[in-house]
Short mmCIF file of C-alpha atoms in Angstrom, two decimals:
data_model
loop_
_atom_site.label_atom_id
_atom_site.label_comp_id
_atom_site.label_asym_id
_atom_site.label_seq_id
_atom_site.Cartn_x
_atom_site.Cartn_y
_atom_site.Cartn_z
CA UNK A 1 -67.56 -80.97 -50.97
CA UNK A 2 -67.33 -82.93 -47.74
CA UNK A 3 -63.54 -83.06 -47.98
CA UNK A 4 -63.41 -79.32 -48.60
CA UNK A 5 -65.55 -78.66 -45.54
CA UNK A 6 -63.23 -80.79 -43.38
CA UNK A 7 -60.20 -78.88 -44.65
CA UNK A 8 -61.87 -75.55 -43.84
CA UNK A 9 -62.66 -76.69 -40.28
CA UNK A 10 -59.10 -77.92 -39.77
CA UNK A 11 -57.72 -74.62 -41.07
CA UNK A 12 -59.90 -72.63 -38.67
CA UNK A 13 -58.79 -74.72 -35.67
CA UNK A 14 -55.14 -74.35 -36.63
CA UNK A 15 -55.58 -70.58 -37.05
CA UNK A 16 -57.21 -70.23 -33.61
CA UNK A 17 -54.40 -72.25 -32.01
CA UNK A 18 -51.77 -70.01 -33.58
CA UNK A 19 -53.65 -66.86 -32.49
CA UNK A 20 -53.85 -68.13 -28.91
CA UNK A 21 -50.08 -68.70 -28.82
CA UNK A 22 -49.26 -65.31 -30.33
CA UNK A 23 -47.86 -62.70 -27.92
CA UNK A 24 -50.21 -59.69 -27.70
CA UNK A 25 -48.79 -56.28 -28.65
CA UNK A 26 -48.06 -53.89 -25.77
CA UNK A 27 -51.08 -51.73 -24.95
CA UNK A 28 -49.10 -48.48 -24.51
CA UNK A 29 -46.70 -47.46 -27.29
CA UNK A 30 -43.34 -46.22 -26.07
CA UNK A 31 -43.93 -42.84 -27.72
CA UNK A 32 -47.18 -42.41 -25.76
CA UNK A 33 -45.78 -43.03 -22.29
CA UNK A 34 -47.12 -40.55 -19.75
CA UNK A 35 -50.67 -40.82 -21.06
CA UNK A 36 -53.25 -42.81 -19.13
CA UNK A 37 -55.23 -45.61 -20.75
CA UNK A 38 -58.26 -43.33 -20.89
CA UNK A 39 -56.21 -40.62 -22.60
CA UNK A 40 -54.76 -43.07 -25.10
CA UNK A 41 -58.27 -44.10 -26.05
CA UNK A 42 -59.51 -40.49 -26.19
CA UNK A 43 -56.63 -39.18 -28.33
CA UNK A 44 -56.12 -42.28 -30.51
CA UNK A 45 -56.88 -40.40 -33.74
CA UNK A 46 -54.14 -37.90 -32.90
CA UNK A 47 -51.66 -40.61 -32.00
CA UNK A 48 -52.28 -42.31 -35.35
CA UNK A 49 -51.25 -39.11 -37.18
CA UNK A 50 -47.59 -39.23 -38.18
CA UNK A 51 -47.20 -35.48 -37.57
CA UNK A 52 -48.51 -35.68 -33.98
CA UNK A 53 -48.19 -39.22 -32.62
CA UNK A 54 -47.62 -40.01 -28.96
CA UNK A 55 -44.82 -37.44 -28.65
CA UNK A 56 -47.02 -34.64 -29.93
CA UNK A 57 -49.89 -35.67 -27.69
CA UNK A 58 -47.60 -35.51 -24.66
CA UNK A 59 -46.60 -32.00 -25.74
CA UNK A 60 -50.27 -31.04 -25.91
CA UNK A 61 -50.81 -32.42 -22.42
CA UNK A 62 -47.92 -30.35 -21.06
CA UNK A 63 -48.94 -27.19 -22.95
CA UNK A 64 -50.40 -24.12 -21.26
CA UNK A 65 -52.52 -21.92 -23.54
CA UNK A 66 -54.25 -18.66 -22.65
CA UNK A 67 -57.31 -17.58 -24.68
CA UNK A 68 -58.33 -13.93 -24.52
CA UNK A 69 -62.10 -13.74 -24.89
CA UNK A 70 -64.73 -16.44 -24.46
CA UNK A 71 -67.02 -15.17 -27.20
CA UNK A 72 -67.44 -16.01 -30.87
CA UNK A 73 -63.79 -16.85 -31.58
CA UNK A 74 -62.81 -17.94 -28.09
CA UNK A 75 -65.67 -20.41 -27.74
CA UNK A 76 -64.76 -22.78 -30.60
CA UNK A 77 -61.04 -22.30 -29.98
CA UNK A 78 -61.43 -23.34 -26.33
CA UNK A 79 -63.65 -26.31 -27.13
CA UNK A 80 -61.31 -27.73 -29.77
CA UNK A 81 -58.21 -27.12 -27.67
CA UNK A 82 -59.89 -28.96 -24.81
CA UNK A 83 -60.93 -31.79 -27.10
CA UNK A 84 -57.37 -31.98 -28.46
CA UNK A 85 -55.98 -32.51 -24.96
CA UNK A 86 -54.21 -29.23 -24.18
CA UNK A 87 -53.38 -29.79 -20.53
CA UNK A 88 -53.96 -26.28 -19.14
CA UNK A 89 -56.36 -23.74 -20.63
CA UNK A 90 -56.66 -20.21 -19.30
CA UNK A 91 -59.51 -17.94 -20.40
CA UNK A 92 -59.84 -14.24 -19.59
CA UNK A 93 -63.01 -12.22 -20.19
CA UNK A 94 -65.01 -9.73 -18.11
CA UNK A 95 -68.32 -10.17 -19.98
CA UNK A 96 -71.43 -12.20 -19.13
CA UNK A 97 -73.47 -14.51 -21.38
CA UNK A 98 -76.25 -12.71 -23.24
CA UNK A 99 -79.05 -14.23 -25.31
CA UNK A 100 -77.67 -12.54 -28.44
CA UNK A 101 -74.42 -14.50 -27.99
CA UNK A 102 -76.06 -17.89 -28.46
CA UNK A 103 -76.34 -17.48 -32.25
CA UNK A 104 -72.60 -18.18 -32.54
CA UNK A 105 -70.84 -18.60 -29.17
CA UNK A 106 -71.06 -22.37 -28.85
CA UNK A 107 -69.45 -22.71 -25.41
CA UNK A 108 -72.53 -21.15 -23.80
CA UNK A 109 -76.09 -22.40 -23.31
CA UNK A 110 -79.48 -20.84 -22.74
CA UNK A 111 -79.57 -21.80 -19.06
CA UNK A 112 -76.27 -19.95 -18.49
CA UNK A 113 -77.49 -16.54 -19.70
CA UNK A 114 -76.28 -13.97 -17.18
CA UNK A 115 -73.34 -16.12 -16.01
CA UNK A 116 -69.80 -14.76 -16.48
CA UNK A 117 -68.52 -16.11 -19.79
CA UNK A 118 -65.32 -17.50 -18.29
CA UNK A 119 -67.26 -19.70 -15.84
CA UNK A 120 -69.71 -20.79 -18.54
CA UNK A 121 -66.80 -21.73 -20.82
CA UNK A 122 -65.06 -23.53 -17.95
CA UNK A 123 -68.19 -25.62 -17.34
CA UNK A 124 -68.35 -26.55 -21.04
CA UNK A 125 -64.66 -27.51 -21.11
CA UNK A 126 -64.90 -29.68 -17.99
CA UNK A 127 -67.97 -31.44 -19.39
CA UNK A 128 -66.12 -32.16 -22.63
CA UNK A 129 -62.75 -33.26 -21.22
CA UNK A 130 -62.12 -33.87 -17.50
CA UNK A 131 -58.38 -34.30 -18.20
CA UNK A 132 -57.99 -30.56 -18.88
CA UNK A 133 -57.21 -27.99 -16.17
CA UNK A 134 -59.20 -24.77 -16.67
CA UNK A 135 -58.18 -21.41 -15.24
CA UNK A 136 -60.95 -18.77 -15.61
CA UNK A 137 -60.09 -15.09 -15.10
CA UNK A 138 -63.15 -12.85 -14.85
CA UNK A 139 -61.51 -9.53 -15.61
CA UNK A 140 -60.51 -7.24 -18.45
CA UNK A 141 -57.01 -7.67 -19.87
CA UNK A 142 -54.90 -4.63 -19.07
CA UNK A 143 -51.21 -3.75 -19.38
CA UNK A 144 -50.93 -3.89 -15.58
CA UNK A 145 -51.79 -7.59 -15.36
CA UNK A 146 -50.73 -8.90 -18.79
CA UNK A 147 -47.05 -9.46 -18.02
CA UNK A 148 -47.59 -11.49 -14.85
CA UNK A 149 -50.53 -13.40 -16.34
CA UNK A 150 -48.72 -14.35 -19.55
CA UNK A 151 -45.72 -15.65 -17.60
CA UNK A 152 -47.72 -18.81 -16.81
CA UNK A 153 -48.41 -19.70 -20.46
CA UNK A 154 -46.60 -20.98 -23.56
CA UNK A 155 -48.96 -19.55 -26.18
CA UNK A 156 -51.50 -16.71 -26.19
CA UNK A 157 -54.57 -16.78 -28.44
CA UNK A 158 -56.50 -13.62 -29.26
CA UNK A 159 -60.24 -14.19 -29.56
CA UNK A 160 -61.34 -10.73 -28.49
CA UNK A 161 -62.99 -7.97 -30.51
CA UNK A 162 -61.16 -5.26 -28.54
CA UNK A 163 -58.34 -3.55 -30.43
CA UNK A 164 -57.00 -2.15 -27.16
CA UNK A 165 -56.78 -5.62 -25.60
CA UNK A 166 -55.14 -6.95 -28.76
CA UNK A 167 -52.38 -4.33 -28.59
CA UNK A 168 -51.82 -4.98 -24.89
CA UNK A 169 -51.56 -8.72 -25.56
CA UNK A 170 -49.17 -8.22 -28.48
CA UNK A 171 -46.84 -6.00 -26.44
CA UNK A 172 -46.81 -8.46 -23.52
CA UNK A 173 -46.12 -11.40 -25.85
CA UNK A 174 -43.24 -9.57 -27.54
CA UNK A 175 -41.75 -8.68 -24.15
CA UNK A 176 -41.79 -12.35 -23.10
CA UNK A 177 -40.97 -13.88 -26.48
CA UNK A 178 -44.32 -15.68 -26.65
CA UNK A 179 -46.15 -16.57 -29.86
CA UNK A 180 -49.36 -14.54 -30.33
CA UNK A 181 -52.04 -16.21 -32.44
CA UNK A 182 -54.74 -13.77 -33.48
CA UNK A 183 -57.93 -13.82 -35.55
CA UNK A 184 -60.59 -11.23 -36.32
CA UNK A 185 -64.02 -11.37 -37.94
CA UNK A 186 -66.69 -9.03 -39.24
CA UNK A 187 -69.92 -9.80 -41.07
CA UNK A 188 -68.82 -12.48 -43.61
CA UNK A 189 -65.04 -12.14 -43.48
CA UNK A 190 -62.23 -13.22 -41.19
CA UNK A 191 -58.45 -13.26 -40.96
CA UNK A 192 -55.85 -15.17 -38.95
CA UNK A 193 -52.10 -14.98 -38.44
CA UNK A 194 -49.35 -15.90 -35.98
CA UNK A 195 -47.23 -13.03 -34.66
CA UNK A 196 -43.88 -14.05 -33.20
CA UNK A 197 -40.84 -11.79 -33.72
CA UNK A 198 -38.70 -14.20 -31.67
CA UNK A 199 -38.90 -16.65 -34.59
CA UNK A 200 -38.29 -13.99 -37.23
CA UNK A 201 -41.86 -12.95 -38.05
CA UNK A 202 -43.59 -9.62 -37.50
CA UNK A 203 -45.54 -8.60 -34.42
CA UNK A 204 -49.13 -7.38 -34.59
CA UNK A 205 -48.01 -3.74 -34.46
CA UNK A 206 -45.75 -4.29 -37.49
CA UNK A 207 -48.78 -5.20 -39.58
CA UNK A 208 -51.29 -2.85 -37.96
CA UNK A 209 -49.34 0.20 -36.73
CA UNK A 210 -52.53 2.21 -36.24
CA UNK A 211 -56.11 1.42 -35.35
CA UNK A 212 -58.63 1.91 -38.17
CA UNK A 213 -60.64 5.12 -38.24
CA UNK A 214 -63.85 5.07 -36.16
CA UNK A 215 -66.66 3.33 -38.03
CA UNK A 216 -64.37 1.81 -40.65
CA UNK A 217 -64.42 -1.65 -39.02
CA UNK A 218 -67.81 -2.04 -37.29
CA UNK A 219 -68.23 -4.55 -34.49
CA UNK A 220 -70.46 -7.60 -34.73
CA UNK A 221 -73.02 -5.81 -32.57
CA UNK A 222 -73.06 -2.91 -35.05
CA UNK A 223 -72.90 -4.70 -38.40
CA UNK A 224 -73.88 -8.31 -37.61
CA UNK A 225 -71.98 -11.52 -38.23
CA UNK A 226 -72.81 -14.86 -39.87
CA UNK A 227 -73.21 -17.39 -37.05
CA UNK A 228 -70.85 -20.13 -38.34
CA UNK A 229 -68.07 -17.67 -39.30
CA UNK A 230 -66.55 -17.43 -35.79
CA UNK A 231 -66.61 -21.22 -35.71
CA UNK A 232 -64.50 -21.39 -38.85
CA UNK A 233 -61.88 -18.90 -37.64
CA UNK A 234 -62.01 -20.15 -34.05
CA UNK A 235 -61.37 -23.69 -35.25
CA UNK A 236 -58.45 -22.39 -37.30
CA UNK A 237 -57.04 -20.79 -34.15
CA UNK A 238 -57.21 -24.13 -32.35
CA UNK A 239 -55.68 -25.96 -35.31
CA UNK A 240 -52.79 -23.52 -35.61
CA UNK A 241 -52.22 -23.83 -31.86
CA UNK A 242 -52.08 -27.63 -32.14
CA UNK A 243 -49.58 -27.31 -35.01
CA UNK A 244 -47.41 -24.89 -33.06
CA UNK A 245 -47.37 -27.03 -29.93
CA UNK A 246 -46.66 -30.32 -31.71
CA UNK A 247 -44.38 -28.96 -34.43
CA UNK A 248 -46.63 -30.27 -37.19
CA UNK A 249 -46.71 -28.64 -40.60
CA UNK A 250 -45.96 -25.00 -41.32
CA UNK A 251 -47.12 -22.33 -38.84
CA UNK A 252 -48.83 -19.11 -39.98
CA UNK A 253 -45.93 -16.87 -38.96
CA UNK A 254 -45.22 -14.23 -41.62
CA UNK A 255 -48.47 -15.04 -43.42
CA UNK A 256 -52.10 -14.00 -43.05
CA UNK A 257 -55.01 -16.10 -44.25
CA UNK A 258 -58.07 -14.07 -45.28
CA UNK A 259 -61.39 -15.90 -45.59
CA UNK A 260 -64.42 -14.57 -47.46
CA UNK A 261 -67.32 -16.78 -46.39
CA UNK A 262 -69.89 -15.07 -48.60
CA UNK A 263 -68.11 -16.16 -51.78
CA UNK A 264 -66.23 -19.17 -50.42
CA UNK A 265 -62.79 -17.74 -51.17
CA UNK A 266 -59.50 -17.73 -49.27
CA UNK A 267 -56.20 -16.04 -49.97
CA UNK A 268 -52.89 -15.82 -48.16
CA UNK A 269 -50.74 -12.69 -48.06
CA UNK A 270 -47.15 -12.40 -46.89
CA UNK A 271 -46.27 -10.28 -43.84
CA UNK A 272 -42.94 -8.70 -42.93
CA UNK A 273 -41.47 -7.00 -39.91
CA UNK A 274 -41.62 -3.21 -40.03
CA UNK A 275 -38.40 -1.27 -39.55
CA UNK A 276 -38.57 0.89 -36.45
CA UNK A 277 -41.64 -0.84 -35.00
CA UNK A 278 -42.06 0.67 -31.51
CA UNK A 279 -43.12 -2.69 -30.06
CA UNK A 280 -40.67 -5.26 -31.48
CA UNK A 281 -38.02 -2.93 -32.93
CA UNK A 282 -38.41 -4.25 -36.46
#
């Protein structure tokens, strides 16, 4: 037993000597150059992913994403995009925080009731990730400003409940060849798709050539909405944006995912361009 103990001690000393002589690995991988030490630590779980890595994280840092709406869908989308390290986040909304929003709009807090949503969301983003640049636009999206506004971004995300704003955004994205990532929710159900005719898929107007009849699709204020549902679809928006920016996986272009939260079911349907579409030309 004594001899065994001596051998163990000698082995430990030899191991420590070898470890001391070993050359330490470089702290910054070559693929992650351009990221600070703090960013490398923050985004380590991304960098470990084969589909993202250091190259993908640098793409996220350089990316400029505009989110339309800072409400139920926009809130979780903005928070996860900020956490993921998207370098520049724009958010446009003309609404203010209301107490009824707090059941689901996680970017806002009780002490910010009455504050414009874009400034409340900007405060939440800056608190979460100081490496992100936030551009708040307190205004309604219109055709007059969409073209110039979208010129500063690589990807546009639709988190609004306004059909008019959605059509304006789709037309401006088609005109500039930008991908348009859109989701919608009501009560217990939601849907999400990527519209990008420049890559061969349909535009929003191909799939929805006309608005639904009045009362057919009630708003959340009219029919209610399950609080976590916008979080599910908003997180999907952020995830699809990360995939698009980094080139990971298969984007949702030409497909629509429909989620039924009440029964825990999802299904995916194929989408095609529509011949003679007045927006993208089919």
